[in-house]
Amino acid sequence: MNIQSFIPPQRTLMGPGPSDVSARVLSALARPTIGHLDPLFVGMMDEVKALLQYAFQTKNEFTIALSAPGSAGMEACFVNLVSPGDSVVVCRNGVFGQRMVENVTRLGATAIVVDCEWGRAVDPQMLEQTLAHHPEAKFVAFVHAETSTGALSDAKALCEIAHKFDCLTIVDAVTSLGGVELKVDEWGIDAIYSGSQKCLSCVPGISPISFNDKAVAVIKNRTVPVQSWFLDQSLVMAYWSGEGKRSYHHTAPVNSLYALHESLVMLKNEGLENSWERHATLHAELAKGLKGLGIEFIVPENERLPQLNSVFIPEGVDDAAVRNYLLAHYNLEIGAGLGQFAGKAWRIGLMGFTARYENVALCLAALEDALKQA
Amino acid sequence: MNIQSFIPPQRTLMGPGPSDVSARVLSALARPTIGHLDPLFVGMMDEVKALLQYAFQTKNEFTIALSAPGSAGMEACFVNLVSPGDSVVVCRNGVFGQRMVENVTRLGATAIVVDCEWGRAVDPQMLEQTLAHHPEAKFVAFVHAETSTGALSDAKALCEIAHKFDCLTIVDAVTSLGGVELKVDEWGIDAIYSGSQKCLSCVPGISPISFNDKAVAVIKNRTVPVQSWFLDQSLVMAYWSGEGKRSYHHTAPVNSLYALHESLVMLKNEGLENSWERHATLHAELAKGLKGLGIEFIVPENERLPQLNSVFIPEGVDDAAVRNYLLAHYNLEIGAGLGQFAGKAWRIGLMGFTARYENVALCLAALEDALKQA
């Protein structure tokens, strides 16, 4: 066995994530490792918390970076908040909504599914009707930015309806955080999770999470222990509580957290609303070009997620051949379709650091070439 | 809020982990991020698998790097193998054995605890007696290298006994992998997990895991679904199966896996047995010096874990004052005591890249100075 160091090529990442990681964030990632209980690292984590509160637009005390990918962040929300026997309304409009259903089922709770059309935003009216028929529901869960389809739902409206029916909300913001308007406190989101590798353009592997006081109270009042030791937030709360205090839960991914800190400093320096605007502007630029190539969007214009452009593969074009050509010839990665759209769609990401004019120009030129070759 | 980039100091990490991460591994970590489904990344993961098989000394097909810390690796083993109602014998001789008990309980199985003395290896006779009295037991779980106490157990003997009683073995090798003799196939270990930040001297955040065919069969024959979606290895098996094939489960921590690959290449180049020998030699060097300072080990000599030197805090010496002085004056981190030894012990790590003569010399000189100051 003669295995050498792995030297990756330089790619342009315009898939559904990870997005381009800047040299600045990679440098931060590679700073010298220190101990996870080192007072200086603890101080850095206090800053990460403040920066995440900014990114989420929340004052939630319980705002942390989970030491695992967004899927674990999703699971952390469900296993901490929901108890066996509870009823959870899940709005399913894509792969990640379906994943929420799995989470609910596996912990012994009941999922009441609002079955929405894939490629469309969640219909608030359908949610309202479901809640009216299910007074036993305690939670409403939905995906803000459905990465499998490119649809953006109206989180504010969905949360209002959920609260009208006294339900706590669990919101997936994996692809929305940093890219589109998201106001956790103003919209009354009770529990929210995201991922590091989408619009934050950090390296993959960390899931930012935030719970408000109502959610924390639910956790503290559990009668059944959380089924996961690793994801038990009551244990994690001890690790993250207060300034400067840290007791040992598990070893945090120190270097990845350096990178997250740096990504969040960059976001703060850019300004959250400026970031939202940049994503919208670059999306418009890409959309214009795609139209010029005769490529059509799947999602209606007012429901489109700017940072995840899902388009129909043009008639007669070989899906894999085009994507492989883009990767091999231009080092450009675009995303394949997923779930119901597997083989039918491409997903072109414009997330975080990827969202730059030069990438839009490259993508359009490369696609035009690839389609000619096809 | 005016938060700047975080620039960590350069520390010497002689605690219980993370250990020193070499410049070489930090460089690997910072190589450009590519997609987790990129064919080149998939190829790298095939190499990681082969390298982990080497490190574990196994031909187990199911050998992977879990995208979360060692604690999640522990949980992955339990939630995949053990079903509600099963009986699991847990040998508890420290904090991490107790954590195993928690894992068993939370999934609705019964933990039969072999209550061992902390600071000592697990007594094989006690295990044998327990198994003789519990024919219902299906699994035996134990910690090979108990990081909270510095005790090394005889994994080979414990596995023999477990198999005599037809139990599958679940072994924690978080601190042993790469540092002391570990032969998964030869000793018949059925399920094993480790961590990236101990003797592999990779960055924290990843847990290598391996299951043999018997363990995989148990997983495939489950009648109750795994309670965790994120840790469900039957789903992960689809991601890791065969060469070149990858379907989407979750986004892998790409950069951390670059670092793991590099760490494993370094281990392969050094040679596993040479690594074991280096850890033993450096431990002997440190032990000699500690003896000269009148500092005593907690664990009897033939049960000592070379890479985790747990010693009694000398009489009348202020625990925190000494550790803080070492950190502030020498940028040297040593570990506090944990669990039953909190406030009573120091844990001096000599793991992986940390295990070098220059660190031993520094540690002894710094300790001598710190004790004089005290």
XYZ file of C-alpha atoms in Angstrom:
748
model
C 0.000 0.000 0.000
C 1.725 3.122 -1.208
C -0.506 6.059 -0.425
C 0.764 9.588 -0.873
C -0.510 12.894 0.428
C -3.784 13.921 -1.186
C -3.542 17.143 -3.122
C -7.006 18.325 -4.149
C -7.547 20.400 -7.270
C -8.812 23.950 -7.041
C -12.535 23.756 -7.815
C -15.254 26.355 -8.118
C -18.038 25.017 -5.927
C -21.438 25.897 -7.365
C -23.297 22.917 -6.065
C -25.671 22.678 -3.090
C -22.761 22.861 -0.662
C -20.018 23.020 0.389
C -19.524 26.429 -1.143
C -16.186 28.082 -2.002
C -14.060 28.464 1.107
C -11.912 31.583 0.903
C -8.160 31.510 1.441
C -8.802 33.663 4.502
C -11.002 31.038 6.137
C -8.632 28.205 5.168
C -5.805 30.128 6.846
C -7.877 30.507 9.968
C -8.632 26.782 9.905
C -4.921 25.977 9.896
C -3.970 28.104 12.896
C -2.269 26.115 15.671
C -4.570 23.798 17.592
C -5.031 24.614 21.261
C -6.984 22.771 23.936
C -10.781 22.966 23.927
C -10.716 23.928 27.616
C -7.948 26.522 27.126
C -9.179 29.894 28.484
C -8.316 31.574 25.197
C -10.370 29.056 23.245
C -13.216 29.510 25.685
C -13.027 33.254 25.017
C -13.151 32.615 21.293
C -16.259 30.485 21.746
C -17.947 33.355 23.589
C -17.262 35.417 20.480
C -18.622 32.674 18.222
C -21.809 32.733 20.267
C -22.155 36.511 19.909
C -21.464 36.296 16.186
C -24.019 33.517 15.724
C -26.567 35.579 17.629
C -25.897 38.332 15.121
C -26.210 35.999 12.146
C -29.469 34.534 13.460
C -30.679 37.973 14.622
C -31.423 36.674 18.068
C -30.661 37.323 21.707
C -31.183 33.628 22.538
C -28.824 32.680 25.341
C -28.701 29.143 24.039
C -26.902 29.726 20.773
C -24.118 27.300 20.003
C -22.079 25.581 17.335
C -22.767 21.833 17.400
C -19.695 19.668 16.713
C -21.277 17.815 13.800
C -22.924 18.498 10.422
C -26.351 20.054 9.815
C -28.041 16.651 9.848
C -26.946 16.234 13.439
C -28.185 19.761 14.158
C -31.585 18.718 12.845
C -31.554 15.649 15.011
C -30.407 17.652 18.041
C -33.465 19.874 17.758
C -35.874 16.969 17.530
C -34.409 14.681 20.174
C -34.143 17.484 22.714
C -37.509 19.133 22.207
C -39.808 16.308 21.190
C -40.728 13.443 23.511
C -42.123 10.033 22.592
C -45.872 10.327 22.018
C -45.750 14.008 21.042
C -47.341 15.104 17.774
C -45.260 17.149 15.359
C -46.625 18.767 12.218
C -43.950 18.507 9.524
C -44.260 20.539 6.348
C -42.654 18.376 3.702
C -41.705 20.014 0.407
C -38.446 18.223 -0.304
C -35.754 15.790 0.886
C -34.967 17.698 4.048
C -38.587 17.905 5.093
C -38.761 14.127 4.668
C -35.669 13.825 6.832
C -37.523 15.730 9.548
C -40.308 13.140 9.355
C -37.727 10.382 9.867
C -36.341 12.171 12.906
C -39.797 12.452 14.460
C -40.633 8.823 13.830
C -37.393 7.437 15.139
C -37.814 9.083 18.493
C -41.250 7.571 18.977
C -43.304 10.658 18.239
C -46.065 11.101 15.663
C -45.439 13.010 12.461
C -48.435 14.767 10.942
C -47.244 15.502 7.438
C -48.315 18.531 5.459
C -47.606 17.075 2.034
C -46.557 19.977 -0.127
C -45.603 20.080 -3.756
C -41.878 19.704 -4.308
C -40.420 22.730 -6.053
C -42.869 25.035 -4.297
C -42.791 26.935 -1.043
C -44.766 25.447 1.821
C -48.373 26.635 1.525
C -49.312 28.482 4.737
C -52.983 27.697 4.154
C -52.293 23.981 4.093
C -50.451 24.338 7.382
C -53.348 26.250 8.893
C -55.847 23.615 7.814
C -53.709 20.826 9.227
C -53.296 22.572 12.565
C -57.036 23.254 12.750
C -57.617 19.499 12.443
C -54.877 18.485 14.878
C -55.258 20.211 18.228
C -52.883 17.646 19.716
C -49.959 19.048 17.724
C -47.212 20.557 19.876
C -44.636 21.482 17.246
C -44.486 22.719 13.690
C -41.344 21.884 11.746
C -40.371 23.123 8.317
C -37.429 23.824 6.076
C -36.902 27.526 5.382
C -34.685 26.975 2.347
C -35.286 23.543 0.808
C -31.929 22.668 -0.705
C -33.210 19.716 -2.727
C -35.606 21.861 -4.770
C -34.514 25.486 -4.502
C -37.748 26.668 -2.904
C -37.827 29.351 -0.213
C -40.734 29.265 2.222
C -42.270 32.174 4.118
C -40.882 31.419 7.559
C -42.472 34.461 9.115
C -45.984 33.482 7.995
C -45.531 29.827 8.953
C -44.340 30.759 12.426
C -47.271 33.101 12.948
C -49.682 30.307 12.117
C -47.843 27.847 14.333
C -48.004 30.219 17.278
C -51.672 30.912 16.662
C -52.138 27.221 17.412
C -49.729 27.245 20.394
C -47.084 25.183 18.655
C -43.357 25.600 19.010
C -41.502 25.982 15.736
C -38.464 23.982 14.602
C -36.875 25.581 11.550
C -34.191 24.276 9.200
C -32.039 27.236 8.139
C -29.146 25.182 6.799
C -29.121 26.957 3.449
C -30.837 30.208 4.420
C -28.577 31.528 7.205
C -26.578 34.444 5.845
C -28.096 34.261 2.368
C -31.680 35.443 2.711
C -33.636 37.387 5.283
C -33.877 35.436 8.544
C -34.944 37.048 11.809
C -35.186 34.488 14.553
C -36.471 36.744 17.327
C -38.718 38.962 15.236
C -40.409 35.973 13.626
C -40.627 34.065 16.898
C -38.664 31.023 15.762
C -38.312 28.760 18.794
C -35.627 26.346 17.608
C -33.404 26.712 14.590
C -30.366 24.936 13.119
C -28.047 25.571 10.214
C -24.805 24.339 8.636
C -21.358 25.852 8.274
C -20.767 25.049 4.625
C -23.542 26.946 2.830
C -23.870 30.737 2.964
C -21.332 31.088 5.773
C -18.736 29.569 3.429
C -16.984 27.893 6.272
C -15.686 24.330 6.016
C -18.317 21.627 6.435
C -18.752 19.883 9.766
C -20.467 22.283 12.192
C -24.107 23.063 12.835
C -25.081 26.402 14.431
C -28.127 25.987 16.646
C -30.297 28.343 18.667
C -33.164 27.758 21.096
C -35.280 30.475 22.714
C -36.454 30.424 26.331
C -39.626 28.525 25.497
C -37.617 25.798 23.818
C -35.120 25.689 26.679
C -38.008 25.332 29.122
C -39.336 22.361 27.177
C -35.905 20.739 27.419
C -35.597 21.405 31.125
C -39.066 20.029 31.815
C -38.560 16.733 30.005
C -39.709 13.683 31.893
C -38.129 11.234 29.453
C -34.351 11.518 29.066
C -33.057 12.601 25.671
C -32.330 9.424 23.744
C -28.966 10.657 22.501
C -26.099 11.267 24.915
C -24.015 13.132 22.344
C -26.837 15.439 21.300
C -28.306 16.003 24.770
C -28.316 19.781 25.008
C -28.886 19.830 28.752
C -25.383 18.344 28.991
C -24.086 20.763 26.370
C -25.663 23.688 28.234
C -23.222 23.051 31.034
C -20.366 23.331 28.545
C -21.566 26.595 27.023
C -23.067 28.294 30.072
C -21.930 31.691 31.127
C -18.747 33.465 30.275
C -15.495 31.736 30.865
C -16.998 28.622 32.407
C -16.439 25.304 30.727
C -16.901 21.812 32.006
C -15.997 18.866 29.834
C -18.641 17.297 27.585
C -16.719 16.244 24.520
C -13.740 17.556 22.583
C -14.868 20.380 20.311
C -13.500 20.501 16.730
C -11.085 23.299 17.569
C -9.746 24.101 14.110
C -13.140 23.999 12.412
C -14.324 26.454 15.041
C -11.454 28.793 14.190
C -12.773 28.720 10.620
C -16.336 29.325 11.755
C -15.211 32.283 13.863
C -13.404 33.782 10.880
C -16.407 33.228 8.554
C -18.672 34.953 11.023
C -16.265 37.885 11.448
C -16.353 38.269 7.668
C -20.147 38.179 7.692
C -20.292 40.761 10.461
C -17.872 43.002 8.593
C -19.873 42.708 5.374
C -23.124 43.269 7.215
C -25.948 40.746 7.248
C -28.318 42.753 5.070
C -25.538 43.430 2.589
C -24.967 39.706 2.404
C -28.649 39.091 1.712
C -28.530 41.736 -0.991
C -25.400 40.290 -2.572
C -27.039 36.881 -2.812
C -30.129 38.376 -4.432
C -28.108 40.445 -6.899
C -25.877 37.601 -7.976
C -28.891 35.346 -8.360
C -30.518 37.891 -10.657
C -27.349 38.031 -12.716
C -27.259 34.251 -13.048
C -30.962 34.024 -13.801
C -30.611 36.522 -16.634
C -27.843 34.460 -18.167
C -29.651 31.156 -17.751
C -32.690 32.612 -19.472
C -30.440 33.624 -22.319
C -29.349 29.988 -22.610
C -32.942 28.820 -22.670
C -32.617 27.125 -19.297
C -35.725 27.195 -17.128
C -36.180 27.433 -13.407
C -38.200 24.843 -11.556
C -39.512 27.130 -8.841
C -41.877 30.058 -9.542
C -40.025 33.358 -9.403
C -41.423 34.618 -6.090
C -40.593 31.356 -4.297
C -37.041 30.993 -5.547
C -34.135 30.548 -3.175
C -31.484 32.901 -4.615
C -28.587 30.805 -3.398
C -29.832 27.487 -4.810
C -30.844 27.818 -8.429
C -32.624 24.653 -9.480
C -33.224 24.409 -13.187
C -34.606 21.781 -15.535
C -31.998 19.876 -17.490
C -32.683 20.898 -21.119
C -34.464 18.319 -23.239
C -32.197 15.657 -24.671
C -29.156 16.741 -22.704
C -27.135 14.087 -20.872
C -27.173 15.077 -17.191
C -24.012 13.364 -16.008
C -22.073 14.099 -19.190
C -22.559 17.838 -18.756
C -21.698 17.849 -15.062
C -18.652 15.686 -15.631
C -17.506 17.940 -18.481
C -17.878 21.052 -16.323
C -15.875 19.399 -13.549
C -13.142 17.956 -15.745
C -12.715 20.885 -18.122
C -13.509 23.902 -15.964
C -13.062 22.512 -12.417
C -16.612 23.722 -11.949
C -18.941 21.723 -9.742
C -22.682 22.107 -10.125
C -25.171 19.972 -8.272
C -27.168 17.030 -9.527
C -30.874 16.811 -8.837
C -31.988 15.162 -5.598
C -35.044 13.206 -4.520
C -37.970 13.769 -6.845
C -35.718 15.850 -9.076
C -32.903 13.328 -9.423
C -32.021 13.128 -13.127
C -34.349 16.020 -13.939
C -32.621 19.070 -12.473
C -29.350 20.793 -11.930
C -28.788 22.718 -8.741
C -26.507 25.709 -9.181
C -25.394 27.117 -5.863
C -24.545 30.762 -5.294
C -23.864 30.554 -1.576
C -21.598 32.694 0.534
C -18.156 33.217 -0.931
C -19.252 31.444 -4.107
C -21.654 34.323 -4.793
C -19.309 36.490 -6.872
C -19.638 37.912 -10.398
C -16.641 35.985 -11.640
C -18.318 32.700 -10.751
C -21.545 33.657 -12.489
C -19.588 34.576 -15.609
C -17.649 31.323 -15.492
C -20.743 29.245 -14.925
C -22.646 30.743 -17.834
C -19.717 30.479 -20.215
C -18.995 26.932 -19.166
C -22.609 25.849 -19.427
C -22.930 27.383 -22.863
C -19.852 25.464 -23.957
C -21.025 22.227 -22.350
C -24.409 22.455 -24.017
C -22.763 23.047 -27.390
C -20.598 19.981 -26.833
C -23.686 17.929 -25.960
C -19.559 44.443 18.708
C -16.012 44.686 17.403
C -14.670 41.191 17.057
C -11.364 40.603 15.326
C -9.819 37.468 13.891
C -8.799 35.005 16.581
C -5.080 34.328 16.620
C -4.319 31.404 18.943
C -0.989 31.118 20.732
C 1.367 28.273 19.996
C 0.835 25.744 22.780
C 2.451 22.429 23.606
C -0.473 20.108 24.168
C 0.328 17.553 26.857
C -3.190 17.096 28.126
C -5.630 14.242 27.452
C -6.259 15.514 23.935
C -6.175 17.181 21.516
C -2.482 16.443 21.065
C 0.038 18.546 19.112
C -1.008 18.855 15.489
C 2.023 19.057 13.210
C 2.469 21.817 10.652
C 2.219 19.106 8.011
C -1.268 18.085 9.100
C -2.384 21.710 9.492
C -1.255 22.336 5.908
C -3.239 19.344 4.716
C -6.265 20.641 6.602
C -6.091 23.945 4.736
C -5.957 22.510 1.231
C -8.771 23.792 -1.001
C -12.206 22.437 -0.191
C -13.810 20.293 -2.869
C -17.241 18.679 -2.953
C -17.909 15.612 -0.811
C -19.298 13.806 -3.854
C -16.389 14.855 -6.098
C -14.809 11.699 -7.608
C -11.387 12.785 -6.390
C -12.672 13.167 -2.837
C -14.366 9.795 -3.097
C -11.030 8.311 -4.128
C -9.355 9.932 -1.142
C -11.964 8.389 1.149
C -11.169 4.954 -0.267
C -7.590 5.624 0.796
C -8.713 6.769 4.244
C -10.562 3.484 4.615
C -7.467 1.466 3.662
C -5.317 3.508 6.013
C -7.769 3.065 8.877
C -7.841 -0.667 8.230
C -4.070 -0.563 8.609
C -4.231 1.463 11.814
C -6.849 -0.856 13.312
C -5.111 -3.952 11.900
C -8.295 -5.173 10.341
C -9.744 -6.251 7.038
C -13.226 -5.141 8.119
C -15.083 -3.866 5.072
C -17.081 -1.527 7.269
C -14.315 0.809 8.350
C -15.151 4.490 8.197
C -14.494 7.937 9.567
C -17.603 9.247 11.322
C -18.223 12.982 10.837
C -18.332 13.769 14.545
C -16.174 13.399 17.694
C -15.344 10.181 19.543
C -18.396 10.536 21.784
C -20.591 10.249 18.711
C -18.522 7.267 17.601
C -19.305 5.606 20.925
C -22.979 6.359 20.490
C -22.930 5.114 16.891
C -21.695 1.718 18.053
C -24.344 1.384 20.701
C -27.362 2.673 18.811
C -26.599 0.539 15.769
C -25.767 -2.721 17.491
C -27.871 -2.735 20.625
C -31.666 -2.906 20.571
C -34.099 -1.949 23.330
C -34.349 -4.800 25.818
C -30.873 -6.180 25.070
C -28.457 -6.753 27.939
C -24.997 -5.229 27.699
C -22.194 -5.933 30.148
C -20.244 -2.699 30.621
C -16.872 -2.769 32.328
C -16.648 0.563 34.107
C -13.249 1.713 35.312
C -13.523 5.441 34.568
C -15.527 8.311 33.059
C -15.714 6.793 29.607
C -16.942 3.459 30.885
C -19.682 5.360 32.708
C -20.513 7.132 29.461
C -21.022 3.705 27.887
C -23.534 2.901 30.620
C -25.427 6.091 29.780
C -25.497 5.149 26.120
C -26.943 1.726 26.903
C -29.589 3.106 29.226
C -30.730 5.852 26.906
C -31.501 3.444 24.126
C -33.704 1.325 26.350
C -31.307 -1.557 26.906
C -30.075 -2.972 30.221
C -26.572 -2.213 31.438
C -24.974 -4.883 33.624
C -22.091 -2.994 35.171
C -18.806 -4.611 36.098
C -17.797 -2.039 38.692
C -14.038 -1.844 38.530
C -11.621 0.211 40.550
C -10.791 3.513 38.919
C -7.078 3.795 38.197
C -6.841 0.076 37.493
C -7.241 -2.028 34.395
C -10.507 -3.917 34.047
C -10.172 -7.217 35.923
C -10.831 -10.064 33.462
C -11.891 -12.335 36.314
C -14.619 -9.915 37.356
C -15.857 -9.876 33.772
C -15.869 -13.665 33.660
C -17.851 -13.900 36.881
C -20.382 -11.372 35.674
C -20.890 -13.173 32.381
C -21.278 -16.498 34.163
C -24.158 -14.983 36.122
C -25.776 -13.227 33.159
C -26.465 -15.646 30.320
C -28.825 -13.064 28.841
C -25.921 -10.736 28.024
C -25.412 -10.140 24.308
C -22.581 -7.610 24.350
C -19.500 -6.773 26.351
C -18.333 -3.178 26.220
C -15.151 -1.758 27.674
C -12.644 1.043 27.302
C -9.240 -0.135 26.101
C -7.397 3.009 27.192
C -9.328 4.827 29.932
C -8.391 8.461 29.393
C -9.802 9.679 32.701
C -7.459 7.512 34.776
C -4.534 6.459 32.589
C -5.250 2.740 32.882
C -4.751 0.329 29.986
C -6.864 -2.820 29.961
C -6.039 -6.173 28.394
C -8.335 -6.004 25.404
C -7.217 -9.355 24.071
C -8.092 -11.186 27.280
C -11.390 -9.373 27.715
C -12.461 -10.199 24.165
C -11.557 -13.854 24.616
C -13.780 -14.045 27.677
C -16.602 -12.203 25.926
C -16.503 -14.609 23.017
C -16.423 -17.588 25.341
C -19.828 -16.401 26.452
C -21.028 -15.642 22.895
C -21.054 -11.897 23.375
C -20.110 -9.327 20.786
C -17.494 -6.836 21.918
C -17.736 -3.046 21.707
C -14.358 -1.462 22.378
C -13.420 2.170 22.987
C -10.012 2.779 21.402
C -10.195 6.567 21.424
C -6.845 6.957 23.162
C -5.253 3.624 22.244
C -5.360 3.689 18.424
C -1.853 4.299 17.154
C -0.290 4.503 20.602
C -0.345 0.988 22.010
C -0.757 -2.475 20.567
C -4.221 -2.918 19.084
C -5.130 -5.768 16.762
C -8.785 -5.716 15.881
C -8.916 -8.895 13.783
C -6.455 -10.943 15.773
C -8.222 -10.181 19.048
C -11.668 -10.615 17.541
C -12.952 -7.147 18.357
C -16.417 -6.886 16.812
C -17.017 -3.136 16.984
C -14.478 -0.431 17.727
C -14.351 3.359 17.679
C -11.647 5.948 18.172
C -10.980 9.681 17.903
C -8.839 11.773 15.568
C -7.187 13.995 18.149
C -5.273 11.556 20.346
C -2.457 9.344 19.031
C -3.266 10.108 15.391
C -2.505 13.775 16.126
C -5.098 14.929 13.686
C -7.448 17.806 14.439
C -10.388 16.938 16.681
C -13.797 16.216 15.212
C -13.713 12.774 13.565
C -14.269 9.287 14.932
C -12.817 6.271 13.093
C -15.102 3.267 13.441
C -14.917 -0.362 12.372
C -17.422 -3.225 12.515
C -16.692 -6.846 11.568
C -19.104 -9.079 9.676
C -20.791 -10.304 12.837
C -21.512 -6.752 13.894
C -22.715 -5.809 10.422
C -25.047 -8.811 10.480
C -26.538 -7.631 13.767
C -27.182 -4.233 12.193
C -28.773 -5.722 9.090
C -31.009 -8.001 11.152
C -32.413 -5.279 13.396
C -36.139 -5.369 13.857
C -36.290 -1.996 15.599
C -35.007 0.952 13.559
C -31.898 2.708 14.840
C -33.099 5.581 16.991
C -30.678 8.049 15.452
C -30.975 9.097 11.814
C -27.564 10.762 11.748
C -25.768 7.801 13.290
C -27.682 5.062 11.438
C -24.872 3.101 9.851
C -27.144 1.216 7.478
C -27.675 4.608 5.825
C -23.977 5.402 6.032
C -23.114 2.024 4.531
C -24.721 3.189 1.318
C -22.419 6.221 1.329
C -19.240 4.220 1.910
C -20.017 1.065 -0.026
C -17.741 -0.138 -2.752
C -15.184 1.775 -4.670
C -16.163 4.980 -6.333
C -19.827 4.779 -5.412
C -21.299 7.473 -3.288
C -24.868 8.375 -2.607
C -25.724 11.367 -0.481
C -26.213 10.931 3.272
C -24.826 14.103 4.746
C -22.014 16.499 3.918
C -18.725 15.060 5.158
C -16.236 17.403 6.891
C -14.000 17.583 3.830
C -11.061 19.534 5.232
C -10.899 17.555 8.475
C -10.774 14.427 6.358
C -7.810 15.830 4.410
C -6.085 16.155 7.785
C -7.047 12.637 8.828
C -5.727 11.261 5.541
C -2.421 13.053 6.076
C -2.146 11.844 9.700
C -2.736 8.295 8.604
C -0.171 8.549 5.800
C 2.314 9.704 8.429
C 1.409 6.759 10.665
C 1.766 4.335 7.773
C 5.155 5.812 6.882
C 6.374 5.601 10.466
C 5.005 2.080 10.837
C 2.411 1.115 13.401
C 4.725 -0.928 15.605
C 7.317 1.850 15.522
C 4.622 4.227 16.702
C 3.739 1.919 19.595
C 7.412 1.704 20.475
C 7.905 5.462 20.337
C 5.020 5.971 22.747
C 6.458 3.412 25.155
C 9.945 4.902 24.974
C 8.835 8.464 25.513
C 6.640 7.370 28.394
C 9.614 5.685 30.044
C 11.624 8.884 29.627
C 8.883 10.950 31.227
C 8.339 8.446 34.024
C 12.008 8.547 34.924
C 11.903 12.314 35.175
C 8.675 12.399 37.165
C 10.137 9.944 39.631
C 13.096 12.269 40.006
C 10.659 15.045 40.922
C 9.003 12.835 43.507
C 5.795 12.673 41.529
C 3.914 9.391 41.751
C 1.808 7.525 39.243
C -1.742 6.544 40.056
C -1.805 3.360 38.022
C 0.383 0.311 38.816
C 3.267 0.064 36.378
C 2.023 -2.903 34.343
C -1.391 -1.311 33.788
C -0.175 2.121 32.756
C -1.275 3.727 29.521
C 1.983 5.175 28.130
C 0.271 8.023 26.337
C -1.766 9.224 29.337
C 0.376 9.635 32.415
C -1.891 10.213 35.376
C -0.042 11.261 38.486
C -1.028 12.359 41.959
C -0.803 16.083 42.576
C 1.951 16.407 45.186
C 0.793 17.084 48.723
C 0.025 20.729 49.432
C 0.398 21.834 45.838
C -2.301 24.043 44.323
C -3.675 22.148 41.333
C -5.019 25.030 39.283
C -2.165 27.373 40.157
C 0.406 24.975 38.746
C -1.542 24.241 35.577
C -2.242 27.923 35.004
C 1.428 28.774 35.534
C 2.527 26.119 33.038
C 0.055 27.464 30.509
C 0.798 31.137 31.016
C 4.584 30.912 31.375
C 5.500 27.973 29.179
C 2.432 27.674 26.881
C 2.337 24.126 28.157
C -1.028 22.469 28.676
C -1.324 19.499 30.990
C -4.607 17.914 31.915
C -6.628 18.310 35.084
C -7.991 15.271 36.818
C -11.411 13.993 35.760
C -14.248 12.165 37.489
C -13.094 10.468 40.681
C -9.665 12.042 40.205
C -10.817 15.626 39.745
C -8.636 17.794 41.970
C -6.401 14.837 42.826
C -4.496 14.141 39.640
C -2.748 15.627 36.668
C -2.977 13.907 33.335
C 0.110 14.361 31.200
C -0.474 13.276 27.626
C 2.217 11.914 25.358
C 0.048 11.163 22.369
C 0.966 11.067 18.718
C 2.990 14.052 17.570
C 3.223 15.261 21.161
C 5.339 12.205 21.975
C 8.776 13.739 21.311
C 11.862 14.100 23.504
C 11.735 17.874 23.359
C 8.289 17.848 24.932
C 9.352 15.516 27.704
C 12.308 17.751 28.473
C 10.125 20.848 28.465
C 7.484 19.247 30.643
C 9.933 18.106 33.301
C 11.764 21.432 33.392
C 8.532 23.379 33.543
C 7.041 21.174 36.250
C 10.182 21.449 38.323
C 9.990 25.228 38.045
C 6.270 25.314 38.775
C 6.671 23.185 41.873
C 9.458 25.443 43.124
C 7.198 28.454 42.606
C 4.418 26.730 44.524
